[in-house]
Coordinates of N, CA, C and O (backbone and C1' of nucleotides) in Angstrom, one line a residue:
Chain A
M124 N -3.3 15.8 22.8 CA -4.4 15.7 23.5 C -4.8 14.3 23.2 O -4.5 13.9 22.2
L125 N -5.5 13.7 24.0 CA -6.1 12.3 24.2 C -7.5 12.3 23.1 O -8.1 11.6 23.3
A126 N -7.7 13.5 22.3 CA -9.0 13.6 22.4 C -8.8 12.9 20.3 O -8.8 13.7 19.5
V127 N -9.3 12.2 20.7 CA -9.7 11.0 19.2 C -10.9 11.5 18.4 O -11.8 11.7 19.4
P128 N -10.9 12.0 17.4 CA -12.1 11.9 16.6 C -13.0 11.2 16.7 O -12.5 9.6 16.9
A129 N -14.2 11.0 16.1 CA -15.6 10.0 16.5 C -15.4 9.3 15.4 O -14.9 9.9 14.3
G130 N -15.5 8.4 15.8 CA -15.3 7.0 14.3 C -14.4 6.7 13.9 O -13.9 6.3 13.2
R131 N -13.1 7.2 14.8 CA -11.8 6.7 14.2 C -10.8 6.4 15.7 O -11.3 6.2 16.9
V132 N -10.3 5.5 15.0 CA -9.5 4.8 16.7 C -7.8 5.0 16.6 O -7.4 5.0 15.3
V133 N -6.9 5.2 17.3 CA -6.1 5.2 17.6 C -5.0 4.4 18.6 O -5.6 3.9 19.6
S134 N -3.9 3.9 18.0 CA -3.3 2.9 18.7 C -2.6 3.4 19.6 O -2.2 4.2 20.0
Y135 N -2.1 2.2 20.8 CA -1.4 2.8 21.9 C 0.0 3.8 21.4 O 0.1 4.5 22.4
G136 N 0.2 2.9 20.9 CA 1.8 3.5 19.9 C 1.4 5.1 19.5 O 2.2 6.0 20.0
Q137 N 0.5 4.9 18.6 CA 0.3 6.3 18.5 C -0.2 7.3 19.5 O 0.4 8.5 19.5
V138 N -1.2 7.0 20.9 CA -0.9 8.2 21.9 C -0.1 8.3 22.5 O 0.5 9.2 22.6
A139 N 1.1 7.3 22.4 CA 2.1 7.3 23.0 C 3.1 8.5 22.5 O 3.7 9.3 23.0
D140 N 3.1 8.2 21.0 CA 4.0 8.6 19.9 C 3.3 10.5 20.5 O 4.1 11.6 20.6
M141 N 1.7 10.6 20.4 CA 1.4 11.9 20.4 C 1.7 12.4 21.5 O 1.7 13.8 21.8
A142 N 1.9 11.8 22.9 CA 2.0 12.7 24.1 C 3.2 12.6 24.6 O 4.0 13.1 25.7
G143 N 4.2 12.5 23.6 CA 5.5 11.9 23.5 C 6.6 11.2 24.2 O 7.6 11.2 24.7
L144 N 5.8 10.2 25.0 CA 6.2 9.2 25.5 C 7.3 8.6 24.7 O 8.0 7.5 25.1
G145 N 6.8 8.1 23.3 CA 7.5 7.5 22.1 C 7.2 6.0 22.3 O 6.1 6.1 21.5
R146 N 8.2 4.7 22.4 CA 7.3 3.4 22.3 C 6.3 2.7 23.4 O 6.6 1.6 23.8
Q147 N 6.4 3.7 24.6 CA 6.0 3.8 25.8 C 4.3 3.2 25.6 O 4.5 3.6 27.1
A148 N 3.9 2.7 24.9 CA 2.6 2.2 24.7 C 1.7 1.4 25.8 O 1.1 2.0 26.7
R149 N 2.8 1.0 26.6 CA 2.8 0.1 27.7 C 1.6 1.0 29.0 O 1.1 0.7 30.1
F150 N 2.8 2.3 29.3 CA 2.2 3.4 29.5 C 1.4 3.6 29.9 O 0.5 4.1 30.4
V151 N 1.0 4.2 28.6 CA -0.6 4.5 27.9 C -1.5 3.7 28.6 O -2.3 4.2 29.5
G152 N -1.4 2.5 28.5 CA -2.5 1.7 29.1 C -2.1 1.2 30.3 O -3.7 1.5 30.9
R153 N -1.5 1.8 31.0 CA -1.0 2.0 32.5 C -1.9 3.3 32.6 O -2.4 2.7 34.3
A154 N -1.6 4.2 32.3 CA -2.5 5.4 32.4 C -4.0 5.3 32.3 O -4.7 6.1 33.8
L155 N -4.2 4.7 31.4 CA -5.5 4.7 31.2 C -6.0 4.0 32.1 O -7.6 4.4 32.4
G156 N -5.8 2.9 32.4 CA -6.5 1.9 33.5 C -6.2 2.7 35.0 O -7.1 2.5 35.7
M157 N -5.3 3.8 34.6 CA -5.8 4.6 36.5 C -6.0 5.7 36.5 O -6.9 6.1 37.2
L158 N -6.8 5.8 35.1 CA -7.9 6.7 34.9 C -9.0 6.7 36.3 O -9.9 5.9 36.0
P159 N -10.0 7.5 36.7 CA -10.8 7.7 37.3 C -12.0 7.2 36.6 O -12.1 7.1 35.6
A160 N -13.2 7.1 37.3 CA -14.5 6.9 36.2 C -14.9 8.1 36.0 O -15.4 7.9 34.5
G161 N -14.7 9.5 36.4 CA -15.2 10.5 35.5 C -14.1 10.7 34.4 O -13.4 12.0 34.8
H162 N -13.6 10.5 33.8 CA -12.7 11.0 32.9 C -13.5 11.5 31.9 O -14.3 10.6 31.7
S163 N -12.3 12.4 30.9 CA -12.8 13.1 30.1 C -11.9 11.8 28.9 O -11.9 13.0 27.8
V164 N -11.4 11.5 29.0 CA -10.4 10.7 27.7 C -11.1 9.6 26.9 O -11.9 8.5 28.1
P165 N -11.7 9.6 25.8 CA -12.0 8.2 25.2 C -11.1 7.3 25.3 O -11.0 6.5 23.6
W166 N -11.3 6.5 26.0 CA -9.9 5.7 26.4 C -10.7 4.1 25.5 O -10.2 3.7 25.0
F167 N -11.8 4.4 25.1 CA -12.4 2.9 24.1 C -12.1 3.3 23.0 O -12.5 2.8 21.9
R168 N -11.8 4.8 22.1 CA -10.9 4.4 21.3 C -9.5 4.5 20.6 O -9.1 4.1 19.9
V169 N -8.9 4.0 22.0 CA -8.0 3.5 21.9 C -7.8 1.8 22.1 O -8.1 1.0 22.8
I170 N -7.3 1.1 21.0 CA -7.2 0.0 21.1 C -5.5 0.0 20.3 O -4.9 0.7 20.4
R171 N -5.0 -1.8 20.5 CA -3.7 -2.2 19.9 C -3.6 -1.8 18.4 O -4.5 -1.3 17.2
N172 N -2.3 -1.8 18.0 CA -1.4 -1.2 17.3 C -2.4 -2.9 16.1 O -2.4 -2.0 14.7
T173 N -2.5 -3.6 16.3 CA -3.2 -4.7 15.1 C -4.4 -3.9 15.1 O -4.8 -5.5 14.3
G174 N -5.2 -3.2 16.0 CA -6.6 -3.8 15.6 C -7.2 -3.8 16.5 O -8.9 -3.8 16.6
Q175 N -6.9 -5.1 17.4 CA -7.5 -5.7 18.1 C -7.8 -5.2 20.1 O -6.7 -4.3 19.9
I176 N -8.6 -5.1 20.6 CA -9.0 -4.3 21.5 C -8.4 -5.3 22.6 O -8.1 -6.2 22.3
A177 N -7.6 -4.5 23.7 CA -6.7 -4.7 24.8 C -7.8 -5.3 25.8 O -6.7 -5.5 27.0
F178 N -8.4 -6.1 25.4 CA -9.0 -7.3 26.5 C -9.5 -8.3 26.0 O -9.9 -8.5 24.3
P179 N -9.9 -9.2 27.3 CA -10.2 -10.4 26.6 C -11.7 -10.2 26.2 O -12.4 -9.7 26.9
P180 N -12.2 -10.9 24.9 CA -13.4 -11.1 24.7 C -14.2 -11.9 25.8 O -14.4 -12.8 26.5
G181 N -15.3 -11.4 26.2 CA -16.4 -11.8 27.0 C -16.2 -10.6 28.4 O -17.3 -10.9 29.6
S182 N -15.0 -10.2 28.6 CA -15.2 -9.0 29.4 C -16.1 -8.2 29.6 O -16.6 -7.8 28.3
D183 N -16.2 -7.4 31.3 CA -17.0 -6.3 30.3 C -17.0 -4.9 29.8 O -17.4 -4.4 29.2
T184 N -15.5 -4.7 30.3 CA -15.5 -3.4 29.6 C -14.7 -3.5 28.0 O -15.0 -2.9 27.4
F185 N -14.5 -5.1 27.8 CA -14.3 -5.4 26.2 C -15.7 -5.2 25.4 O -15.8 -4.4 24.7
E186 N -16.6 -5.5 26.1 CA -18.4 -5.3 25.5 C -18.6 -3.6 25.6 O -19.2 -3.2 24.9
Q187 N -18.4 -3.1 26.5 CA -18.2 -1.8 26.6 C -17.8 -0.6 25.3 O -18.6 0.0 24.6
Q188 N -16.4 -1.7 25.9 CA -15.6 -0.7 24.6 C -16.1 -0.9 22.7 O -16.2 -0.1 22.2
K189 N -16.6 -2.1 22.7 CA -17.1 -2.4 21.6 C -18.8 -1.6 21.3 O -18.2 -1.0 20.0
A190 N -19.3 -1.6 22.4 CA -20.4 -0.9 22.1 C -20.0 0.6 21.4 O -20.8 1.0 20.7
L191 N -19.4 1.1 22.2 CA -18.8 2.4 22.4 C -18.8 2.8 20.6 O -18.8 3.8 20.0
L192 N -17.8 1.6 20.2 CA -16.9 1.9 19.0 C -17.8 1.8 18.1 O -18.1 2.5 17.2
M193 N -19.1 0.6 18.1 CA -19.8 0.0 17.2 C -20.9 1.1 17.0 O -21.2 2.2 16.0
N194 N -21.2 2.2 18.0 CA -21.9 3.6 18.2 C -21.5 5.1 17.2 O -21.6 5.3 17.0
E195 N -20.1 4.6 17.5 CA -18.7 5.8 16.6 C -19.6 5.4 15.4 O -18.8 6.1 14.3
G196 N -19.5 4.4 14.8 CA -19.6 4.1 13.4 C -18.4 3.0 13.2 O -17.8 2.4 11.9
V197 N -17.6 2.9 14.1 CA -16.5 1.9 13.8 C -16.9 -0.1 13.8 O -17.5 -0.3 14.2
E198 N -16.5 -0.1 12.3 CA -17.0 -1.8 12.6 C -15.9 -2.5 13.7 O -14.9 -2.6 13.0
V199 N -16.6 -3.5 14.4 CA -15.8 -3.9 15.2 C -16.3 -5.7 15.0 O -17.4 -6.4 15.4
I200 N -15.6 -6.4 14.9 CA -16.1 -7.7 14.2 C -15.0 -8.9 15.3 O -13.3 -8.8 15.2
N201 N -15.3 -9.6 15.9 CA -14.7 -10.7 16.5 C -14.1 -9.8 17.4 O -12.3 -10.3 17.9
G202 N -14.3 -8.6 17.9 CA -13.8 -8.1 19.0 C -12.4 -7.7 18.6 O -11.5 -7.2 18.9
R203 N -12.5 -7.0 17.2 CA -11.5 -6.7 16.4 C -11.4 -5.3 15.7 O -12.8 -5.4 15.1
V204 N -11.2 -4.3 15.4 CA -11.6 -3.5 14.9 C -10.9 -3.4 13.4 O -9.9 -3.5 13.1
S205 N -11.3 -3.3 12.3 CA -10.9 -3.1 11.0 C -10.4 -1.7 10.8 O -10.7 -0.8 10.4
M206 N -8.9 -2.4 10.7 CA -8.1 -1.4 10.8 C -8.0 -0.9 9.1 O -7.8 -0.2 9.0
K207 N -8.5 -1.6 8.4 CA -7.9 -1.9 7.0 C -9.2 -0.1 6.7 O -8.5 0.4 5.9
R208 N -10.0 -0.2 7.3 CA -10.5 1.8 7.1 C -9.6 2.6 7.5 O -9.8 3.6 7.5
F209 N -8.3 2.4 8.4 CA -7.6 3.3 8.9 C -6.5 3.6 8.4 O -5.9 4.1 8.5
R210 N -6.4 2.3 7.4 CA -4.3 2.1 6.4 C -4.8 3.3 5.7 O -4.0 4.1 5.8
W211 N -5.3 3.3 4.8 CA -4.9 4.0 3.7 C -6.7 4.2 3.0 O -7.3 3.8 4.0
R212 N -6.6 4.9 2.0 CA -8.2 5.6 1.6 C -9.0 4.4 1.4 O -8.4 3.2 1.2
P213 N -10.5 4.7 2.3 CA -11.3 3.4 1.4 C -11.1 3.3 0.0 O -11.3 2.4 -0.3
Chain B
dG156 P 20.2 0.8 44.5 O5' 19.8 -1.0 44.2 C5' 20.8 -1.6 45.3 C4' 20.5 -3.3 44.8 C3' 20.4 -3.3 43.4 O3' 20.7 -4.5 42.8 C1' 18.4 -4.1 44.0
dT157 P 20.5 -5.0 41.4 O5' 19.8 -6.4 41.4 C5' 19.3 -7.3 42.3 C4' 18.5 -7.9 42.1 C3' 18.2 -8.8 40.5 O3' 17.7 -10.1 40.8 C1' 15.9 -7.6 41.3
dT158 P 17.2 -11.2 39.4 O5' 15.9 -11.3 39.4 C5' 15.4 -11.3 40.7 C4' 13.5 -12.0 40.1 C3' 13.1 -12.1 38.5 O3' 12.5 -13.0 39.2 C1' 12.6 -9.9 39.3
dT159 P 11.6 -13.7 37.4 O5' 10.2 -13.0 37.5 C5' 9.8 -12.9 39.0 C4' 8.1 -12.6 38.5 C3' 7.2 -12.7 37.0 O3' 5.8 -12.9 37.3 C1' 7.8 -10.3 37.3
dT160 P 5.1 -13.4 36.0 O5' 4.3 -12.0 35.7 C5' 3.4 -11.4 36.8 C4' 3.1 -10.3 36.4 C3' 2.5 -10.5 35.5 O3' 0.9 -9.6 34.9 C1' 3.7 -8.5 34.9
dG161 P 0.1 -9.8 34.1 O5' 0.1 -8.7 33.3 C5' -0.2 -7.3 34.1 C4' 0.1 -5.9 33.2 C3' -0.6 -6.1 32.0 O3' -1.5 -4.9 31.7 C1' 1.7 -5.7 31.6
dA162 P -2.7 -5.2 31.9 O5' -3.7 -4.1 31.0 C5' -4.1 -5.2 29.9 C4' -3.9 -4.2 28.5 C3' -2.8 -3.3 28.4 O3' -2.8 -3.2 26.8 C1' -5.7 -1.8 28.4
dC163 P -2.2 -4.1 26.1 O5' -1.1 -3.3 25.5 C5' -0.4 -1.6 25.6 C4' 0.6 -1.3 24.4 C3' 0.2 -1.7 22.6 O3' 0.8 -0.5 22.3 C1' 1.7 -3.2 23.6
dG164 P 0.7 -1.1 20.7 O5' 1.9 -1.4 20.2 C5' 3.3 -0.5 20.9 C4' 4.6 -0.6 19.9 C3' 4.2 -0.5 18.2 O3' 5.1 0.3 17.7 C1' 4.8 -3.1 19.0
dG165 P 4.9 -0.2 15.9 O5' 5.9 -1.3 15.8 C5' 7.1 -1.5 15.8 C4' 8.2 -2.7 15.6 C3' 7.6 -2.6 14.2 O3' 9.1 -3.2 13.6 C1' 6.8 -4.9 15.2
dA166 P 9.0 -3.2 11.9 O5' 9.4 -5.2 11.9 C5' 10.6 -5.5 12.8 C4' 10.4 -7.3 12.5 C3' 10.6 -7.3 11.1 O3' 11.5 -8.6 10.9 C1' 8.5 -8.7 12.1
dC167 P 11.2 -9.5 9.4 O5' 10.7 -11.1 9.5 C5' 11.0 -11.8 10.5 C4' 10.0 -12.9 10.7 C3' 10.0 -13.5 9.1 O3' 10.4 -14.8 9.2 C1' 8.1 -13.4 10.2
dA168 P 9.9 -15.5 7.9 O5' 7.9 -16.4 8.4 C5' 8.0 -17.2 9.6 C4' 6.7 -17.8 9.2 C3' 6.8 -18.5 7.5 O3' 5.6 -19.5 8.0 C1' 5.0 -16.6 7.9
Chain C
dT227 P -3.9 -3.8 4.9 O5' -4.5 -4.8 5.5 C5' -6.2 -5.8 4.7 C4' -6.5 -6.9 5.4 C3' -5.8 -6.9 6.6 O3' -7.0 -7.5 7.6 C1' -4.5 -8.5 6.1
dT228 P -7.6 -7.4 8.9 O5' -6.5 -9.1 9.4 C5' -7.4 -10.0 9.1 C4' -6.8 -11.7 9.3 C3' -6.8 -11.3 11.1 O3' -6.8 -12.5 11.6 C1' -5.1 -11.8 9.8
dG229 P -7.0 -12.9 12.8 O5' -5.5 -13.6 13.5 C5' -5.2 -14.6 12.0 C4' -4.4 -16.0 13.3 C3' -4.1 -16.0 14.3 O3' -3.3 -17.1 15.0 C1' -2.2 -14.6 13.0
dT230 P -2.9 -17.1 16.3 O5' -1.6 -17.3 16.2 C5' -0.7 -17.9 15.4 C4' 0.6 -17.8 15.5 C3' 1.1 -17.9 17.0 O3' 2.4 -19.1 17.1 C1' 1.7 -15.6 16.1
dC231 P 2.9 -18.9 18.8 O5' 4.5 -17.6 18.5 C5' 5.0 -18.1 17.3 C4' 7.0 -17.1 17.9 C3' 6.9 -17.3 18.8 O3' 8.7 -17.5 19.6 C1' 6.8 -15.2 18.4
dC232 P 9.8 -17.1 20.5 O5' 9.9 -15.7 20.1 C5' 10.7 -15.3 19.2 C4' 11.1 -13.8 19.3 C3' 11.6 -13.6 21.0 O3' 13.3 -13.0 20.3 C1' 10.4 -12.0 20.6
dG233 P 14.0 -12.4 21.3 O5' 13.3 -11.1 21.3 C5' 13.5 -10.0 20.4 C4' 13.2 -8.8 20.8 C3' 14.0 -7.8 22.4 O3' 14.8 -6.7 21.8 C1' 11.9 -8.0 22.2
dC234 P 15.4 -5.9 22.8 O5' 14.3 -5.0 23.4 C5' 13.9 -3.8 22.4 C4' 13.1 -3.2 22.8 C3' 13.9 -2.4 24.3 O3' 13.6 -1.0 24.5 C1' 11.5 -3.1 24.9
dC235 P 14.5 -0.1 25.7 O5' 13.3 0.0 26.0 C5' 11.7 0.6 26.0 C4' 10.6 1.3 27.3 C3' 11.8 1.9 28.1 O3' 11.3 2.6 28.7 C1' 9.9 0.0 28.8
dA236 P 11.6 3.7 30.6 O5' 10.7 3.7 31.2 C5' 9.4 3.6 31.0 C4' 8.3 2.9 31.8 C3' 8.4 3.7 33.8 O3' 7.6 4.3 34.5 C1' 8.4 1.5 33.2
dA237 P 7.7 4.3 35.8 O5' 7.0 3.7 36.0 C5' 5.3 3.3 35.6 C4' 5.2 2.3 36.7 C3' 4.7 2.6 38.1 O3' 3.7 2.0 38.6 C1' 5.9 0.3 37.4
dA238 P 3.5 2.3 40.6 O5' 3.6 0.7 40.6 C5' 2.3 -0.3 39.8 C4' 2.8 -1.7 40.6 C3' 2.7 -1.8 41.9 O3' 2.1 -3.0 42.5 C1' 4.9 -2.5 40.9
dA239 P 2.0 -3.6 44.2 O5' 2.5 -4.3 44.0 C5' 2.6 -6.3 43.5 C4' 3.5 -7.0 43.3 C3' 4.0 -7.0 44.8 O3' 3.8 -8.4 45.5 C1' 5.9 -6.7 44.4

DNA sequence: GTTTTGACGGACA
DNA sequence: TTGTCCGCCAAAA
C-alpha cells in the first residue's frame, strides 16, 4: 500500500515497484495528481529518487509538502530531503 | 495513429 | 553526496 511510515519518505520508483508498476514512476506521479482532495494517501511523503521534491520551489504544493515533511521530522533543505538519512544507517 | 509532455530513474562528472 | 544529461513508459492532445 501507499502507507509510508511517518518520518520516512519514498521515491516514486519505490512506490511504483511496491505497487507492481515497475519503473513506471511517472504513472505514480500522474495517479497522485489525479487523486481527489479527500485522499488518504500521504503523497507528500513521495519524492523523487534524487531526494528532491517533485515541485518547483515557491509553489504552494511545494511549501505544503515541505511543511508536512518537516512536521514528520524529515530534514528538508533547499527544497530537498536529506536522503543521506535514508541511505544506510545514520 | 503519431507527437509531445510529464509530481521520474539511472548513469556520469 | 550533489548536480547535470539521457533515456524509458504511459497518457493526453
